[in-house]
Amino acid sequence: MSNNNFITSSIFLFSLHQFLLLVHTKPLVPALYVFGDSLFDSGNNNLLPTMARANFPPYGHNFVQHFTGRFTNGRTLPDFIAEFLELPYPPPYLGIHDSVPLTGLNYASSACGILPQTGTIFGKCLSLGEQIGLFKWTIESKLPTHFNSLEELSKHLADSIFIFTTGSNDYIQNYLEPTLFSTNHDYDPQSFAQLLIDDLSNHFQSVYKLGARKIIMHEIAPLGCIPHYTRKYQVVVGKCHEQTNQIVSYFNTKLHELLKSLTSTLQGSILVLARINSLGYDVITNPSKYGYSDASNPCCTTWGNGSAACIPWLEPCPNPNQHFFWDGYHNTETANSVAASLCFNTSEFCTPFSIMDLLQI
């Protein structure tokens, strides 16, 4: 199936899901659990002592709740997945003070990554290991009170969807632009990728032992194509810094192999790869094919001449839906909706199973 057909079918199916949401109120799965970094963070960093925050305009410019801490103008990819599953948006874990919702939680934390030291230059964030530790606390101390037996809790977790994105910050902070750490001097690109993959494997096995069975992991996007790097290397408009993309590709190749291996060794598990890298690269190099007028420049006015975060309170561009990038690192809501629609409906994008396929398993 061509990418054009992907997009056309996704737009149609998104509209269909929005209609069905009005006439069908039962969730398609028990819960959606979210882990990762600023691509998925919905407000956890608002409650941490860190500079890595997005709880100010123009972030949330097109979001009904405005600037909640999401690093985009509207909904994140997990927000769209939650809508498709007919679930409420998973709230940020650190914002929950009363009873824990049974429909899922968001543990994602901006600036953090797979390695514990990633993100510490900005202050405190939740590494992937810490996020999984909080999830462990949730299911051991909070969720059991809502179920009559451990078997019911186990079924709840086994039928739920777990979605991850992580690794980008490990490259941006620790390898491509080391500040506090010198990993690019200690590892060649292949060895650094293997370091991340080995840690990630342990984390996925931990989540599996806690009860997760349906896990979706996103590739690292083509970092050489984001404004942060195209501006740094003064790349021609519409092009990418391919050396950076090549470094990231070692991780993505090993990630695919890891997910297939874990699916075969962890009984009853299904680990899905979301091919966000190839999609992002195609959009950026062929924007008109996807209906974008600008896939090179951020919509908001950022620090660092388009290479960093949005400058607070400045008015963004008038047509964010025509932009692929919101700031120097993150996508617009429209870009998030396309990726979410493809993952929900298309096994060529979320492989070997789309989320729709997972609902039948």
mmCIF file of C-alpha atoms in Angstrom:
data_model
loop_
_atom_site.group_PDB
_atom_site.id
_atom_site.type_symbol
_atom_site.label_atom_id
_atom_site.label_comp_id
_atom_site.label_asym_id
_atom_site.label_seq_id
_atom_site.Cartn_x
_atom_site.Cartn_y
_atom_site.Cartn_z
ATOM 1 C CA MET A 1 0.000 0.000 0.000
ATOM 2 C CA SER A 2 1.382 3.465 -0.920
ATOM 3 C CA ASN A 3 1.871 6.231 1.636
ATOM 4 C CA ASN A 4 -0.795 8.264 -0.125
ATOM 5 C CA ASN A 5 -3.268 5.462 0.417
ATOM 6 C CA PHE A 6 -2.101 5.249 4.046
ATOM 7 C CA ILE A 7 -2.940 8.889 4.612
ATOM 8 C CA THR A 8 -6.242 8.840 2.744
ATOM 9 C CA SER A 9 -7.475 5.775 4.603
ATOM 10 C CA SER A 10 -6.234 7.150 7.913
ATOM 11 C CA ILE A 11 -8.128 10.428 7.497
ATOM 12 C CA PHE A 12 -11.297 8.511 6.630
ATOM 13 C CA LEU A 13 -10.885 6.123 9.544
ATOM 14 C CA PHE A 14 -10.122 8.970 11.942
ATOM 15 C CA SER A 15 -13.414 10.617 10.989
ATOM 16 C CA LEU A 16 -15.186 7.282 11.367
ATOM 17 C CA HIS A 17 -13.726 6.755 14.829
ATOM 18 C CA GLN A 18 -14.809 10.246 15.880
ATOM 19 C CA PHE A 19 -18.363 9.411 14.757
ATOM 20 C CA LEU A 20 -18.352 6.046 16.504
ATOM 21 C CA LEU A 21 -17.173 7.704 19.697
ATOM 22 C CA LEU A 22 -20.485 9.550 19.778
ATOM 23 C CA VAL A 23 -22.581 6.395 19.556
ATOM 24 C CA HIS A 24 -20.407 3.849 21.381
ATOM 25 C CA THR A 25 -19.107 4.549 24.867
ATOM 26 C CA LYS A 26 -17.545 1.255 25.917
ATOM 27 C CA PRO A 27 -13.718 1.340 25.682
ATOM 28 C CA LEU A 28 -12.144 -1.088 23.248
ATOM 29 C CA VAL A 29 -9.477 -2.062 25.799
ATOM 30 C CA PRO A 30 -9.344 -1.714 29.586
ATOM 31 C CA ALA A 31 -6.530 0.841 29.666
ATOM 32 C CA LEU A 32 -3.724 2.648 27.851
ATOM 33 C CA TYR A 33 -0.388 2.972 29.660
ATOM 34 C CA VAL A 34 2.118 5.485 28.261
ATOM 35 C CA PHE A 35 5.889 5.643 28.771
ATOM 36 C CA GLY A 36 8.535 7.827 27.196
ATOM 37 C CA ASP A 37 9.823 11.355 26.754
ATOM 38 C CA SER A 38 8.572 14.763 25.627
ATOM 39 C CA LEU A 39 6.871 13.293 22.565
ATOM 40 C CA PHE A 40 4.398 11.617 24.952
ATOM 41 C CA ASP A 41 4.654 13.690 28.172
ATOM 42 C CA SER A 42 1.274 15.147 29.104
ATOM 43 C CA GLY A 43 2.325 17.075 32.196
ATOM 44 C CA ASN A 44 4.549 15.019 34.475
ATOM 45 C CA ASN A 45 7.428 17.471 34.132
ATOM 46 C CA ASN A 46 5.185 20.297 35.321
ATOM 47 C CA LEU A 47 5.585 18.790 38.792
ATOM 48 C CA LEU A 48 9.346 18.209 38.661
ATOM 49 C CA PRO A 49 12.212 20.653 39.292
ATOM 50 C CA THR A 50 13.366 20.873 35.683
ATOM 51 C CA MET A 51 13.747 23.400 32.884
ATOM 52 C CA ALA A 52 12.266 20.851 30.441
ATOM 53 C CA ARG A 53 8.652 22.005 30.567
ATOM 54 C CA ALA A 54 5.942 23.077 28.141
ATOM 55 C CA ASN A 55 3.322 24.445 30.544
ATOM 56 C CA PHE A 56 3.118 27.841 28.893
ATOM 57 C CA PRO A 57 1.801 29.286 25.614
ATOM 58 C CA PRO A 58 2.144 28.825 22.718
ATOM 59 C CA TYR A 59 2.297 25.114 23.665
ATOM 60 C CA GLY A 60 -1.274 23.831 23.738
ATOM 61 C CA HIS A 61 -2.348 26.586 21.349
ATOM 62 C CA ASN A 62 -4.925 24.276 19.704
ATOM 63 C CA PHE A 63 -5.628 22.021 22.693
ATOM 64 C CA VAL A 64 -8.935 22.227 24.523
ATOM 65 C CA GLN A 65 -7.188 22.422 27.919
ATOM 66 C CA HIS A 66 -4.500 24.755 26.567
ATOM 67 C CA PHE A 67 -0.935 24.535 27.938
ATOM 68 C CA THR A 68 -0.983 21.320 29.958
ATOM 69 C CA GLY A 69 2.669 20.373 29.507
ATOM 70 C CA ARG A 70 2.318 18.726 26.094
ATOM 71 C CA PHE A 71 5.201 19.625 23.781
ATOM 72 C CA THR A 72 3.000 20.368 20.786
ATOM 73 C CA ASN A 73 0.164 22.666 19.753
ATOM 74 C CA GLY A 74 -2.573 20.120 20.478
ATOM 75 C CA ARG A 75 -2.888 16.410 21.057
ATOM 76 C CA THR A 76 -0.009 13.989 21.337
ATOM 77 C CA LEU A 77 0.151 10.638 19.577
ATOM 78 C CA PRO A 78 -1.068 8.771 22.715
ATOM 79 C CA ASP A 79 -3.981 11.226 22.981
ATOM 80 C CA PHE A 80 -5.156 10.177 19.531
ATOM 81 C CA ILE A 81 -4.653 6.483 20.346
ATOM 82 C CA ALA A 82 -6.767 6.962 23.476
ATOM 83 C CA GLU A 83 -9.527 8.557 21.383
ATOM 84 C CA PHE A 84 -9.449 5.667 18.927
ATOM 85 C CA LEU A 85 -9.690 3.218 21.835
ATOM 86 C CA GLU A 86 -12.562 5.279 23.262
ATOM 87 C CA LEU A 87 -10.640 5.940 26.444
ATOM 88 C CA PRO A 88 -9.998 9.219 28.267
ATOM 89 C CA TYR A 89 -6.544 10.703 27.848
ATOM 90 C CA PRO A 90 -4.253 8.883 30.308
ATOM 91 C CA PRO A 91 -3.501 11.525 32.957
ATOM 92 C CA PRO A 92 0.081 12.258 34.042
ATOM 93 C CA TYR A 93 1.002 9.954 36.910
ATOM 94 C CA LEU A 94 2.453 12.738 39.055
ATOM 95 C CA GLY A 95 -0.798 14.673 38.797
ATOM 96 C CA ILE A 96 -2.890 11.888 40.341
ATOM 97 C CA HIS A 97 -3.663 12.564 43.996
ATOM 98 C CA ASP A 98 -6.818 10.589 44.618
ATOM 99 C CA SER A 99 -7.842 7.182 43.276
ATOM 100 C CA VAL A 100 -5.869 5.771 40.371
ATOM 101 C CA PRO A 101 -7.948 5.586 37.165
ATOM 102 C CA LEU A 102 -8.521 2.148 35.703
ATOM 103 C CA THR A 103 -8.318 3.482 32.169
ATOM 104 C CA GLY A 104 -4.562 4.061 32.177
ATOM 105 C CA LEU A 105 -1.816 6.463 33.186
ATOM 106 C CA ASN A 106 0.919 8.456 31.491
ATOM 107 C CA TYR A 107 4.395 8.095 33.014
ATOM 108 C CA ALA A 108 6.313 9.863 30.204
ATOM 109 C CA SER A 109 8.799 12.541 31.210
ATOM 110 C CA SER A 110 10.414 15.118 28.966
ATOM 111 C CA ALA A 111 14.226 15.166 28.560
ATOM 112 C CA CYS A 112 14.667 11.684 29.997
ATOM 113 C CA GLY A 113 15.583 8.511 28.165
ATOM 114 C CA ILE A 114 16.841 4.972 28.546
ATOM 115 C CA LEU A 115 20.075 5.838 30.369
ATOM 116 C CA PRO A 116 19.651 7.131 33.954
ATOM 117 C CA GLN A 117 21.853 10.189 33.378
ATOM 118 C CA THR A 118 19.933 11.443 30.352
ATOM 119 C CA GLY A 119 18.037 14.656 31.095
ATOM 120 C CA THR A 120 19.781 15.480 34.353
ATOM 121 C CA ILE A 121 21.422 18.526 32.780
ATOM 122 C CA PHE A 122 17.977 20.205 32.833
ATOM 123 C CA GLY A 123 17.034 19.081 36.340
ATOM 124 C CA LYS A 124 14.929 16.154 37.492
ATOM 125 C CA CYS A 125 13.040 13.916 35.082
ATOM 126 C CA LEU A 126 11.817 10.328 35.156
ATOM 127 C CA SER A 127 14.112 7.895 33.371
ATOM 128 C CA LEU A 128 12.507 4.887 31.730
ATOM 129 C CA GLY A 129 13.568 2.760 34.680
ATOM 130 C CA GLU A 130 11.944 5.195 37.119
ATOM 131 C CA GLN A 131 8.765 5.269 35.035
ATOM 132 C CA ILE A 132 8.554 1.482 35.179
ATOM 133 C CA GLY A 133 9.219 1.648 38.916
ATOM 134 C CA LEU A 134 6.217 3.959 39.307
ATOM 135 C CA PHE A 135 4.137 1.590 37.199
ATOM 136 C CA LYS A 136 5.214 -1.255 39.501
ATOM 137 C CA TRP A 137 4.079 0.787 42.490
ATOM 138 C CA THR A 138 0.772 1.464 40.736
ATOM 139 C CA ILE A 139 -0.089 -2.185 40.133
ATOM 140 C CA GLU A 140 1.194 -3.431 43.462
ATOM 141 C CA SER A 141 -0.209 -0.749 45.751
ATOM 142 C CA LYS A 142 -3.002 1.061 43.913
ATOM 143 C CA LEU A 143 -4.770 -1.109 41.342
ATOM 144 C CA PRO A 144 -5.398 -4.277 43.428
ATOM 145 C CA THR A 145 -8.073 -2.508 45.500
ATOM 146 C CA HIS A 146 -10.185 -2.189 42.324
ATOM 147 C CA PHE A 147 -10.203 -5.904 41.522
ATOM 148 C CA ASN A 148 -11.654 -8.944 43.260
ATOM 149 C CA SER A 149 -8.627 -11.113 42.548
ATOM 150 C CA LEU A 150 -5.122 -11.055 41.155
ATOM 151 C CA GLU A 151 -6.455 -12.966 38.153
ATOM 152 C CA GLU A 152 -8.781 -10.079 37.305
ATOM 153 C CA LEU A 153 -5.897 -7.615 37.618
ATOM 154 C CA SER A 154 -3.720 -9.809 35.411
ATOM 155 C CA LYS A 155 -6.411 -9.912 32.734
ATOM 156 C CA HIS A 156 -6.811 -6.134 32.931
ATOM 157 C CA LEU A 157 -3.099 -5.675 32.263
ATOM 158 C CA ALA A 158 -2.885 -8.376 29.593
ATOM 159 C CA ASP A 159 -5.742 -6.809 27.623
ATOM 160 C CA SER A 160 -4.424 -3.235 27.948
ATOM 161 C CA ILE A 161 -2.155 -1.421 25.489
ATOM 162 C CA PHE A 162 1.317 -0.231 26.512
ATOM 163 C CA ILE A 163 2.945 2.385 24.298
ATOM 164 C CA PHE A 164 6.563 3.557 24.443
ATOM 165 C CA THR A 165 8.841 6.095 22.812
ATOM 166 C CA THR A 166 12.349 6.607 24.148
ATOM 167 C CA GLY A 167 15.965 6.896 23.067
ATOM 168 C CA SER A 168 15.965 10.242 21.247
ATOM 169 C CA ASN A 169 17.287 12.140 24.243
ATOM 170 C CA ASP A 170 19.992 9.558 24.832
ATOM 171 C CA TYR A 171 21.332 10.473 21.414
ATOM 172 C CA ILE A 172 20.726 14.229 21.532
ATOM 173 C CA GLN A 173 22.210 14.743 24.994
ATOM 174 C CA ASN A 174 24.654 11.878 25.475
ATOM 175 C CA TYR A 175 26.002 11.041 22.041
ATOM 176 C CA LEU A 176 25.367 13.664 19.400
ATOM 177 C CA GLU A 177 25.858 16.635 21.711
ATOM 178 C CA PRO A 178 27.530 15.383 24.886
ATOM 179 C CA THR A 179 27.709 17.964 27.638
ATOM 180 C CA LEU A 180 28.115 16.232 30.972
ATOM 181 C CA PHE A 181 28.895 12.827 29.526
ATOM 182 C CA SER A 182 31.371 11.683 26.884
ATOM 183 C CA THR A 183 29.653 8.629 25.479
ATOM 184 C CA ASN A 184 30.631 9.506 21.911
ATOM 185 C CA HIS A 185 34.265 9.110 22.987
ATOM 186 C CA ASP A 186 33.584 5.886 24.879
ATOM 187 C CA TYR A 187 31.474 4.104 22.233
ATOM 188 C CA ASP A 188 31.331 3.874 18.481
ATOM 189 C CA PRO A 189 27.805 4.271 17.026
ATOM 190 C CA GLN A 190 27.101 0.530 16.889
ATOM 191 C CA SER A 191 28.280 -0.037 20.464
ATOM 192 C CA PHE A 192 26.248 2.872 21.804
ATOM 193 C CA ALA A 193 23.147 1.534 20.063
ATOM 194 C CA GLN A 194 23.771 -1.874 21.634
ATOM 195 C CA LEU A 195 24.168 -0.270 25.070
ATOM 196 C CA LEU A 196 20.730 1.309 24.725
ATOM 197 C CA ILE A 197 19.164 -1.857 23.323
ATOM 198 C CA ASP A 198 20.512 -4.009 26.167
ATOM 199 C CA ASP A 199 19.037 -1.642 28.760
ATOM 200 C CA LEU A 200 15.777 -1.405 26.829
ATOM 201 C CA SER A 201 15.528 -5.195 26.698
ATOM 202 C CA ASN A 202 15.773 -5.369 30.481
ATOM 203 C CA HIS A 203 13.069 -2.720 30.847
ATOM 204 C CA PHE A 204 10.683 -4.537 28.511
ATOM 205 C CA GLN A 205 11.238 -7.776 30.414
ATOM 206 C CA SER A 206 10.437 -5.929 33.646
ATOM 207 C CA VAL A 207 7.178 -4.594 32.214
ATOM 208 C CA TYR A 208 6.327 -8.081 30.976
ATOM 209 C CA LYS A 209 6.884 -9.551 34.446
ATOM 210 C CA LEU A 210 4.537 -6.914 35.832
ATOM 211 C CA GLY A 211 1.779 -8.070 33.479
ATOM 212 C CA ALA A 212 2.106 -6.176 30.194
ATOM 213 C CA ARG A 213 1.510 -8.287 27.095
ATOM 214 C CA LYS A 214 0.646 -5.871 24.252
ATOM 215 C CA ILE A 215 3.540 -3.450 23.858
ATOM 216 C CA ILE A 216 4.122 -0.882 21.095
ATOM 217 C CA MET A 217 7.560 0.697 20.789
ATOM 218 C CA HIS A 218 8.319 3.564 18.412
ATOM 219 C CA GLU A 219 11.522 3.861 16.471
ATOM 220 C CA ILE A 220 13.644 6.937 17.002
ATOM 221 C CA ALA A 221 12.627 9.526 14.421
ATOM 222 C CA PRO A 222 15.120 10.764 11.785
ATOM 223 C CA LEU A 223 16.884 13.192 14.125
ATOM 224 C CA GLY A 224 19.008 14.520 11.273
ATOM 225 C CA CYS A 225 15.816 15.976 9.783
ATOM 226 C CA ILE A 226 14.529 17.919 12.794
ATOM 227 C CA PRO A 227 15.083 21.703 12.775
ATOM 228 C CA HIS A 228 17.471 21.438 15.719
ATOM 229 C CA TYR A 229 19.984 19.649 13.496
ATOM 230 C CA THR A 230 19.146 21.059 10.082
ATOM 231 C CA ARG A 231 19.746 24.547 11.527
ATOM 232 C CA LYS A 232 22.897 23.448 13.338
ATOM 233 C CA TYR A 233 24.426 21.968 10.207
ATOM 234 C CA GLN A 234 22.841 24.557 7.879
ATOM 235 C CA VAL A 235 21.266 21.842 5.760
ATOM 236 C CA VAL A 236 19.499 22.895 2.571
ATOM 237 C CA VAL A 237 15.726 23.288 3.042
ATOM 238 C CA GLY A 238 13.912 19.989 2.624
ATOM 239 C CA LYS A 239 17.033 17.947 3.261
ATOM 240 C CA CYS A 240 18.473 16.202 6.298
ATOM 241 C CA HIS A 241 21.829 15.721 7.988
ATOM 242 C CA GLU A 242 22.349 12.144 6.899
ATOM 243 C CA GLN A 243 25.312 11.431 9.152
ATOM 244 C CA THR A 244 23.069 11.975 12.171
ATOM 245 C CA ASN A 245 20.380 9.759 10.629
ATOM 246 C CA GLN A 246 22.928 7.027 10.017
ATOM 247 C CA ILE A 247 23.995 7.043 13.671
ATOM 248 C CA VAL A 248 20.376 6.679 14.799
ATOM 249 C CA SER A 249 19.721 3.919 12.247
ATOM 250 C CA TYR A 250 21.902 1.472 14.193
ATOM 251 C CA PHE A 251 19.497 1.718 17.131
ATOM 252 C CA ASN A 252 16.399 1.288 14.976
ATOM 253 C CA THR A 253 17.801 -1.803 13.239
ATOM 254 C CA LYS A 254 18.671 -3.405 16.554
ATOM 255 C CA LEU A 255 15.278 -2.394 17.974
ATOM 256 C CA HIS A 256 13.438 -4.351 15.283
ATOM 257 C CA GLU A 257 15.524 -7.416 16.059
ATOM 258 C CA LEU A 258 14.970 -7.000 19.810
ATOM 259 C CA LEU A 259 11.183 -6.807 19.551
ATOM 260 C CA LYS A 260 11.018 -9.925 17.390
ATOM 261 C CA SER A 261 13.303 -11.779 19.798
ATOM 262 C CA LEU A 262 11.337 -10.809 22.910
ATOM 263 C CA THR A 263 8.026 -11.739 21.280
ATOM 264 C CA SER A 264 9.385 -15.219 20.664
ATOM 265 C CA THR A 265 10.869 -15.674 24.148
ATOM 266 C CA LEU A 266 8.306 -13.963 26.409
ATOM 267 C CA GLN A 267 5.316 -16.288 26.339
ATOM 268 C CA GLY A 268 2.070 -14.609 25.370
ATOM 269 C CA SER A 269 3.718 -11.280 24.568
ATOM 270 C CA ILE A 270 3.311 -9.195 21.422
ATOM 271 C CA LEU A 271 5.882 -6.453 20.903
ATOM 272 C CA VAL A 272 5.027 -4.159 18.005
ATOM 273 C CA LEU A 273 7.376 -1.850 16.117
ATOM 274 C CA ALA A 274 6.015 1.551 15.058
ATOM 275 C CA ARG A 275 7.932 2.624 11.936
ATOM 276 C CA ILE A 276 8.004 6.304 12.766
ATOM 277 C CA ASN A 277 11.457 6.832 11.269
ATOM 278 C CA SER A 278 10.622 5.997 7.664
ATOM 279 C CA LEU A 279 7.316 7.871 7.870
ATOM 280 C CA GLY A 280 8.965 10.990 9.265
ATOM 281 C CA TYR A 281 11.721 10.902 6.665
ATOM 282 C CA ASP A 282 9.241 10.581 3.809
ATOM 283 C CA VAL A 283 7.084 13.426 5.102
ATOM 284 C CA ILE A 284 10.069 15.723 5.524
ATOM 285 C CA THR A 285 11.564 14.976 2.121
ATOM 286 C CA ASN A 286 8.200 14.854 0.273
ATOM 287 C CA PRO A 287 5.901 17.188 2.261
ATOM 288 C CA SER A 288 3.441 17.994 -0.531
ATOM 289 C CA LYS A 289 2.564 14.308 -0.822
ATOM 290 C CA TYR A 290 1.147 14.547 2.698
ATOM 291 C CA GLY A 291 -0.514 17.931 2.334
ATOM 292 C CA TYR A 292 2.111 19.975 4.186
ATOM 293 C CA SER A 293 3.317 23.308 2.884
ATOM 294 C CA ASP A 294 6.234 23.367 5.335
ATOM 295 C CA ALA A 295 8.067 20.336 6.714
ATOM 296 C CA SER A 296 11.315 22.130 7.532
ATOM 297 C CA ASN A 297 10.522 25.043 9.840
ATOM 298 C CA PRO A 298 8.852 25.127 13.262
ATOM 299 C CA CYS A 299 5.456 26.764 13.568
ATOM 300 C CA CYS A 300 6.266 28.596 16.794
ATOM 301 C CA THR A 301 9.042 31.149 17.231
ATOM 302 C CA THR A 302 11.800 29.332 19.075
ATOM 303 C CA TRP A 303 14.991 30.027 20.885
ATOM 304 C CA GLY A 304 18.122 29.444 18.830
ATOM 305 C CA ASN A 305 16.679 30.649 15.517
ATOM 306 C CA GLY A 306 14.243 27.776 15.067
ATOM 307 C CA SER A 307 16.405 25.077 16.639
ATOM 308 C CA ALA A 308 14.999 24.786 20.172
ATOM 309 C CA ALA A 309 11.841 25.203 22.291
ATOM 310 C CA CYS A 310 9.108 27.778 21.732
ATOM 311 C CA ILE A 311 9.689 31.221 23.210
ATOM 312 C CA PRO A 312 6.922 31.729 25.808
ATOM 313 C CA TRP A 313 3.799 33.706 24.944
ATOM 314 C CA LEU A 314 4.711 34.524 21.343
ATOM 315 C CA GLU A 315 1.989 33.947 18.768
ATOM 316 C CA PRO A 316 2.664 30.880 16.572
ATOM 317 C CA CYS A 317 2.170 30.612 12.824
ATOM 318 C CA PRO A 318 -1.455 31.002 11.674
ATOM 319 C CA ASN A 319 -1.593 27.617 9.923
ATOM 320 C CA PRO A 320 -0.135 24.916 12.208
ATOM 321 C CA ASN A 321 -1.911 22.164 10.283
ATOM 322 C CA GLN A 322 0.323 22.980 7.311
ATOM 323 C CA HIS A 323 3.462 22.491 9.400
ATOM 324 C CA PHE A 324 5.084 19.186 10.304
ATOM 325 C CA PHE A 325 7.175 20.699 13.116
ATOM 326 C CA TRP A 326 5.826 22.665 16.046
ATOM 327 C CA ASP A 327 9.201 23.615 17.562
ATOM 328 C CA GLY A 328 12.817 22.614 16.967
ATOM 329 C CA TYR A 329 12.239 19.066 18.187
ATOM 330 C CA HIS A 330 8.555 18.165 18.209
ATOM 331 C CA ASN A 331 5.752 17.613 15.714
ATOM 332 C CA THR A 332 2.452 19.404 15.323
ATOM 333 C CA GLU A 333 -0.850 17.822 16.310
ATOM 334 C CA THR A 334 -1.555 17.034 12.656
ATOM 335 C CA ALA A 335 1.640 15.007 12.359
ATOM 336 C CA ASN A 336 0.770 13.154 15.559
ATOM 337 C CA SER A 337 -2.687 12.333 14.223
ATOM 338 C CA VAL A 338 -1.284 10.825 11.019
ATOM 339 C CA ALA A 339 1.125 8.539 12.887
ATOM 340 C CA ALA A 340 -1.533 7.503 15.398
ATOM 341 C CA SER A 341 -4.031 6.699 12.644
ATOM 342 C CA LEU A 342 -1.501 4.575 10.791
ATOM 343 C CA CYS A 343 -0.556 2.664 13.925
ATOM 344 C CA PHE A 344 -4.180 2.039 14.774
ATOM 345 C CA ASN A 345 -5.174 0.813 11.341
ATOM 346 C CA THR A 346 -2.146 -0.358 9.389
ATOM 347 C CA SER A 347 0.078 -3.372 10.046
ATOM 348 C CA GLU A 348 2.599 -2.049 7.529
ATOM 349 C CA PHE A 349 3.268 0.865 9.876
ATOM 350 C CA CYS A 350 2.800 -0.763 13.273
ATOM 351 C CA THR A 351 4.226 -4.168 12.529
ATOM 352 C CA PRO A 352 3.540 -7.044 12.662
ATOM 353 C CA PHE A 353 0.179 -5.988 14.126
ATOM 354 C CA SER A 354 -1.794 -2.755 14.074
ATOM 355 C CA ILE A 355 -3.694 -1.788 17.199
ATOM 356 C CA MET A 356 -6.883 -2.949 15.488
ATOM 357 C CA ASP A 357 -5.225 -6.348 15.079
ATOM 358 C CA LEU A 358 -4.217 -6.370 18.751
ATOM 359 C CA LEU A 359 -7.848 -5.875 19.733
ATOM 360 C CA GLN A 360 -8.658 -9.238 18.167
ATOM 361 C CA ILE A 361 -5.867 -11.125 19.919
#
